Coordinates of C-alpha atoms in Angstrom, one line a residue:
M866 CA -61.8 -60.2 55.1
R867 CA -62.0 -63.9 55.1
R868 CA -63.1 -66.0 52.1
D869 CA -65.2 -69.0 52.2
P870 CA -62.9 -71.9 51.2
R871 CA -65.7 -73.7 49.4
G872 CA -66.4 -70.8 47.1
L873 CA -69.6 -70.2 45.2
F874 CA -69.6 -73.4 43.2
P875 CA -70.9 -75.9 45.8
E876 CA -73.9 -73.7 46.6
L877 CA -74.6 -73.2 42.9
L878 CA -74.7 -77.0 42.5
D879 CA -77.0 -77.3 45.6
W880 CA -79.3 -74.7 44.1
L881 CA -79.4 -76.4 40.7
E882 CA -80.2 -79.7 42.4
A883 CA -83.2 -78.2 44.3
P884 CA -83.7 -74.7 43.1
F885 CA -86.5 -73.7 45.4
A886 CA -85.6 -75.8 48.5
S887 CA -83.9 -72.9 50.2
L888 CA -87.0 -70.8 49.8
L889 CA -89.2 -73.4 51.6
P890 CA -89.4 -73.6 55.4
S891 CA -87.3 -76.5 56.7
S892 CA -90.4 -78.5 57.5
A893 CA -91.5 -78.3 53.9
Q894 CA -88.2 -79.7 52.5
T895 CA -88.6 -83.2 51.2
I896 CA -86.6 -86.4 51.4
R897 CA -85.2 -87.7 48.1
V898 CA -86.4 -91.2 47.3
E899 CA -86.3 -93.8 44.7
D900 CA -88.6 -96.8 44.5
Y901 CA -88.9 -100.0 42.5
V902 CA -90.3 -103.6 42.8
K903 CA -87.9 -106.5 43.3
D904 CA -88.5 -110.1 44.1
G905 CA -92.2 -109.5 45.1
R906 CA -91.4 -106.6 47.3
Y907 CA -91.9 -102.8 46.9
V908 CA -88.6 -101.2 47.8
L909 CA -88.3 -97.5 48.8
R910 CA -84.8 -96.0 49.3
A911 CA -84.6 -92.6 51.0
E912 CA -81.5 -90.4 51.2
L913 CA -81.0 -89.4 54.9
P914 CA -77.3 -88.7 55.5
D915 CA -76.0 -87.7 58.9
I916 CA -79.1 -88.8 60.7
D917 CA -79.3 -91.3 63.6
P918 CA -82.0 -93.7 62.6
D919 CA -82.6 -94.9 66.1
K920 CA -83.3 -91.4 67.5
D921 CA -84.2 -89.2 64.5
V922 CA -86.3 -91.3 62.1
E923 CA -89.9 -92.5 62.4
I924 CA -91.6 -94.7 59.8
T925 CA -95.4 -95.2 59.9
I926 CA -97.8 -97.0 57.6
A927 CA -101.5 -96.7 57.5
G928 CA -104.3 -96.9 54.9
G929 CA -101.8 -97.6 52.1
I930 CA -99.6 -94.6 52.9
L931 CA -96.0 -95.0 54.0
T932 CA -94.7 -91.9 55.9
I933 CA -91.1 -91.2 56.8
R934 CA -90.4 -88.4 59.3
A935 CA -86.8 -87.4 60.1
E936 CA -85.0 -84.7 62.0
R937 CA -81.5 -83.4 61.5
Q938 CA -79.4 -81.6 64.0
E939 CA -75.8 -81.2 62.9
E940 CA -73.1 -78.8 63.9
H941 CA -69.5 -78.3 62.6
K942 CA -67.0 -76.1 64.4
D943 CA -63.6 -75.0 63.4
Q944 CA -61.2 -72.4 64.8
Y945 CA -63.0 -69.4 63.2
R946 CA -66.6 -70.4 62.6
T947 CA -69.4 -72.7 63.3
E948 CA -72.0 -74.0 60.9
F949 CA -75.1 -75.9 61.7
R950 CA -78.0 -77.5 59.9
Y951 CA -81.2 -78.6 61.4
G952 CA -84.8 -79.2 60.4
S953 CA -87.6 -81.7 60.1
F954 CA -88.4 -83.6 57.0
T955 CA -91.5 -85.6 56.0
R956 CA -92.3 -87.7 53.0
S957 CA -95.4 -89.7 52.3
I958 CA -95.7 -92.3 49.6
A959 CA -98.7 -94.2 48.4
L960 CA -98.0 -97.9 48.4
P961 CA -98.9 -100.0 45.3
Q962 CA -102.0 -102.1 45.3
G963 CA -101.6 -105.4 47.1
A964 CA -99.0 -104.1 49.6
D965 CA -99.0 -106.1 52.8
E966 CA -98.8 -103.5 55.6
N967 CA -97.9 -106.3 58.1
D968 CA -94.8 -107.4 56.2
V969 CA -92.5 -104.3 56.3
K970 CA -88.8 -104.2 56.8
A971 CA -86.4 -101.2 57.2
T972 CA -82.6 -101.0 57.2
Y973 CA -80.3 -98.0 57.3
D974 CA -76.7 -98.1 55.9
K975 CA -74.4 -95.3 54.9
G976 CA -77.0 -92.6 54.9
I977 CA -79.6 -94.6 52.9
L978 CA -82.9 -95.8 54.6
E979 CA -84.3 -98.8 52.7
I980 CA -87.9 -99.9 53.4
S981 CA -89.4 -102.9 51.7
V982 CA -93.0 -104.0 51.7
K983 CA -94.3 -107.4 50.5
I984 CA -96.7 -107.2 47.5
A985 CA -99.3 -109.9 47.1
E986 CA -99.2 -111.6 43.8
P987 CA -102.1 -110.4 41.6
Q988 CA -104.9 -112.9 41.4
R989 CA -105.1 -114.4 38.0
A990 CA -108.6 -114.4 36.8
S991 CA -109.7 -117.8 35.7
G992 CA -111.7 -117.2 32.6
R993 CA -114.7 -119.1 31.5
R994 CA -116.6 -119.2 28.4
I995 CA -120.1 -117.7 28.4
E996 CA -122.6 -119.4 26.2
I997 CA -124.9 -117.2 24.1
E998 CA -128.5 -118.2 24.6
K999 CA -130.9 -118.3 21.7
P1000 CA -134.5 -117.0 22.2

């Protein structure tokens, strides 16, 4: 009988990180993201390790919704066994108000997809005094 060299601990950590992900169909699994605003741009960072961004990632934007679609096909072989992972992933994010859908940039480096969208500066309301009329 051959033992798995990784043991139970790595799978336990994976389960704690996303306890029900293994119960979902692969198409329902999500992409982990973080977002913030920096220098007048909305920035979304998505974790997509081991994916070729030129072939396996599609980014679309319409109606204030940014959608990332990715597909993974990975296979590892050694002398006694083969492991593979595959699946499609989709994540849609509502853009903040004032996002300019025509000014979007995307980069991919070391497994992180970073998308930035310019946000228009909010219009400052120029206030005026309203006189109260007397009857």
